[in-house]
Short mmCIF file of C-alpha atoms in Angstrom, two decimals:
data_model
loop_
_atom_site.label_atom_id
_atom_site.label_comp_id
_atom_site.label_asym_id
_atom_site.label_seq_id
_atom_site.Cartn_x
_atom_site.Cartn_y
_atom_site.Cartn_z
CA ASN A 61 0.14 -0.05 -0.03
CA ARG A 62 1.63 3.00 -1.21
CA LEU A 63 0.28 5.10 1.91
CA PHE A 64 2.51 3.04 3.58
CA GLU A 65 6.18 3.71 1.49
CA GLY A 66 5.81 8.13 1.64
CA GLU A 67 8.14 10.20 3.51
CA LYS A 68 5.26 10.47 6.70
CA GLN A 69 3.68 7.23 8.39
CA PRO A 70 0.06 7.82 8.02
CA VAL A 71 -2.24 8.52 11.11
CA VAL A 72 -4.31 4.95 12.13
CA VAL A 73 -7.70 5.70 13.37
CA GLY A 74 -9.78 2.51 14.15
CA LEU A 75 -13.14 2.91 16.43
CA GLY A 76 -13.30 -1.12 16.76
CA SER A 77 -17.33 -2.63 17.67
CA ILE A 78 -17.99 0.69 19.61
CA ALA A 79 -17.63 2.94 15.99
CA SER A 80 -21.63 2.74 15.57
CA LEU A 81 -22.22 5.28 18.85
CA HIS A 82 -20.35 8.23 17.97
CA GLY A 83 -17.78 6.22 14.89
CA TYR A 84 -19.15 7.99 11.51
CA ASP A 85 -18.12 11.59 13.25
CA ILE A 86 -15.26 11.11 14.62
CA TYR A 87 -13.64 9.29 11.36
CA ARG A 88 -14.77 12.52 9.49
CA ALA A 89 -12.94 14.97 11.88
CA ALA A 90 -9.63 12.37 11.97
CA ALA A 91 -9.78 12.40 7.82
CA GLU A 92 -10.37 16.01 8.16
CA ALA A 93 -7.72 17.24 10.58
CA CYS A 94 -5.32 15.51 8.75
CA LYS A 95 -6.07 16.68 5.59
CA LYS A 96 -5.31 20.47 7.17
CA ILE A 97 -2.18 19.62 8.89
CA ASP A 98 -0.85 17.27 5.73
CA MET A 99 -0.88 14.21 7.13
CA PRO A 100 -2.31 10.83 5.59
CA CYS A 101 -4.31 8.71 6.73
CA LEU A 102 -5.69 5.21 6.88
CA LEU A 103 -9.60 5.43 8.69
CA VAL A 104 -10.97 1.55 9.58
CA GLY A 105 -13.88 1.11 10.25
CA LYS A 106 -16.82 -0.04 8.03
CA ASP A 107 -18.23 1.39 4.90
CA LEU A 108 -16.10 4.83 5.34
CA ALA A 109 -15.22 4.57 2.09
CA LYS A 110 -17.42 8.14 1.65
CA LEU A 111 -14.39 10.31 3.59
CA ALA A 112 -11.57 8.89 1.50
CA ASP A 113 -9.60 11.31 -0.04
CA PRO A 114 -7.05 9.91 -2.74
CA ASN A 115 -5.38 13.25 -3.55
CA LYS A 116 -5.21 14.87 0.38
CA ASN A 117 -3.40 10.50 0.53
CA ILE A 118 -6.39 9.99 2.99
CA GLN A 119 -7.67 6.08 2.95
CA ALA A 120 -10.31 4.03 3.91
CA LEU A 121 -10.65 0.51 4.23
CA ASP A 122 -13.28 -1.91 6.22
CA PHE A 123 -10.57 -4.14 7.68
CA ALA A 124 -6.77 -3.94 8.18
CA PRO A 125 -4.93 -6.10 11.22
CA PHE A 126 -4.55 -3.67 13.53
CA GLY A 127 -0.60 -5.60 14.32
CA TRP A 128 0.25 -4.80 10.84
CA VAL A 129 -0.40 -0.89 10.42
CA PHE A 130 -0.18 -0.12 13.53
CA PRO A 131 3.62 -0.49 13.95
CA ARG A 132 3.64 1.35 10.32
CA ALA A 133 1.57 4.06 11.90
CA SER A 134 2.75 7.75 13.61
CA LEU A 135 -0.07 7.73 15.79
CA ILE A 136 -3.18 6.14 16.54
CA ILE A 137 -6.76 7.05 17.55
CA HIS A 138 -8.21 4.91 18.75
CA HIS A 139 -11.88 3.88 21.01
CA GLY A 140 -9.67 2.59 24.08
CA GLY A 141 -11.30 -1.00 24.00
CA LEU A 142 -8.22 -3.00 25.78
CA ASN A 143 -6.69 -5.10 23.25
CA THR A 144 -6.84 -1.86 20.74
CA THR A 145 -5.16 -0.49 23.63
CA ALA A 146 -2.92 -3.38 23.79
CA GLU A 147 -1.78 -3.30 20.00
CA ALA A 148 -1.06 -0.24 20.14
CA LEU A 149 1.21 0.07 22.95
CA ARG A 150 3.11 -3.15 21.18
CA ALA A 151 3.02 -0.89 18.17
CA GLY A 152 5.13 1.28 20.46
CA VAL A 153 3.11 4.34 18.80
CA PRO A 154 1.52 6.77 20.89
CA SER A 155 -2.16 6.85 21.04
CA LEU A 156 -5.41 8.96 20.93
CA VAL A 157 -7.54 7.96 22.91
CA ILE A 158 -11.90 8.73 22.40
CA PRO A 159 -13.40 6.78 25.09
CA HIS A 160 -16.92 5.67 24.75
CA ALA A 161 -17.97 3.16 27.79
CA TYR A 162 -17.28 1.05 30.25
CA ASP A 163 -13.16 0.01 30.35
CA GLN A 164 -11.51 2.23 28.14
CA PHE A 165 -11.53 5.70 30.33
CA ASP A 166 -9.85 3.87 32.06
CA ASN A 167 -7.08 2.89 29.42
CA ALA A 168 -7.36 6.31 28.57
CA ILE A 169 -5.91 7.99 31.74
CA ARG A 170 -3.16 4.85 32.31
CA THR A 171 -1.91 5.34 28.64
CA GLN A 172 -1.83 9.52 28.97
CA HIS A 173 -0.04 8.39 32.61
CA LEU A 174 2.29 6.19 30.94
CA GLY A 175 2.72 9.21 29.25
CA VAL A 176 2.21 7.57 25.53
CA ALA A 177 -1.44 8.51 24.66
CA CYS A 178 -3.62 11.82 25.23
CA ARG A 179 -7.05 11.55 25.40
CA VAL A 180 -9.91 13.40 24.47
CA LYS A 181 -13.82 13.54 25.63
CA VAL A 182 -16.42 12.36 22.24
CA ASN A 183 -18.25 15.75 22.35
CA LYS A 184 -15.19 17.82 22.29
CA VAL A 185 -13.59 16.06 19.08
CA THR A 186 -13.98 18.42 16.13
CA ALA A 187 -11.19 18.37 13.05
CA GLU A 188 -10.25 21.93 14.69
CA SER A 189 -9.78 19.96 18.32
CA LEU A 190 -8.14 17.10 16.50
CA GLY A 191 -5.61 19.32 14.30
CA LEU A 192 -4.10 20.35 17.23
CA ILE A 193 -3.72 17.28 19.16
CA LEU A 194 -2.46 15.49 16.35
CA LYS A 195 -0.19 17.90 16.20
CA GLU A 196 0.96 18.02 19.57
CA ILE A 197 1.27 14.01 19.73
CA LEU A 198 3.33 13.90 16.93
CA ASP A 199 5.46 17.40 17.46
CA ASN A 200 6.18 15.24 21.01
CA SER A 201 9.92 13.16 20.94
CA GLN A 202 9.60 12.48 24.17
CA ILE A 203 5.90 11.08 24.02
CA GLN A 204 7.29 9.34 20.66
CA GLN A 205 9.96 7.65 22.78
CA LYS A 206 7.62 6.23 25.48
CA ALA A 207 5.80 4.92 23.62
CA LYS A 208 9.01 2.97 21.59
CA ASP A 209 9.93 1.80 25.69
CA ILE A 210 7.10 0.60 26.46
CA SER A 211 6.32 -1.90 22.92
CA GLN A 212 10.22 -2.87 23.56
CA LYS A 213 9.49 -4.15 27.66
CA ILE A 214 6.19 -5.94 26.42
CA ILE A 215 7.91 -7.42 23.79
CA ALA A 216 10.48 -8.59 25.64
CA GLU A 217 7.68 -10.86 27.68
CA PRO A 218 7.27 -14.13 27.20
CA ASP A 219 3.95 -15.04 24.72
CA GLY A 220 0.78 -15.25 26.67
CA ALA A 221 -0.87 -17.61 25.38
CA GLU A 222 2.34 -19.92 25.10
CA VAL A 223 3.22 -19.36 28.62
CA ALA A 224 -0.72 -20.35 29.70
CA ALA A 225 -0.80 -23.86 27.35
CA GLU A 226 2.13 -25.19 29.25
CA MET A 227 1.10 -24.48 32.77
CA VAL A 228 -2.06 -27.05 31.80
CA ILE A 229 0.33 -29.42 30.39
CA LYS A 230 2.10 -29.17 32.89
CA TYR A 231 -0.76 -28.88 35.61
CA LEU A 232 -2.93 -32.38 33.52
CA ASN A 233 0.98 -33.92 33.49
CA LEU A 234 0.86 -34.26 29.96
CA GLU A 235 4.17 -33.66 29.25
#
C-alpha cells in the first residue's frame, strides 16, 4: 500500500465495534484534521469509503489487521478498548484515545499516565481540536520515545498464550 511508503507514516484511526455510537463523526473529524495538518491517514472501519480522499492521502478500509498497520503508523486514534490499547502499546506508537464506554475511560487515563497517549472526550471532538492534538503529539519526541520504550518491554515478555498452554499441560501431566 503506497500510504505506508511515503515520507510520513499515516495516522491510523480504528474505533472498533464501539464506532456505531459516534464513530462516523470521529472518523470524519480525523480525516479533516489530517488534511489540515498534511498527514496521511488510514481510516479502518465499515462503510468509510466516502471519507477517503486519495488526493489528500486519506484512505479507508473496512478491515486491516492492527498488528500490521499500527507499527507502521505515526499515531493511532482509537476508542481505548483493551485489545486495541494493547495493540497500540505493543506497536510502540503514541495514541489519541477517545473513550466511549466501559473500561475505555480507565485505559485512556492509564495510557496517558504512562506518557504514551493523550485523551479527548467524545463531545470535544472536532476537526480543529483533533488537528491541534495530533500536531502536539506528533511534535513531541518524549511521547514518541516513551511509546517505543513501553513497546520494547511488552515485546520482551513471554507469549501469554504459550505460557498458559504450558501451564495447562504441566498441570494435567501431559508432558
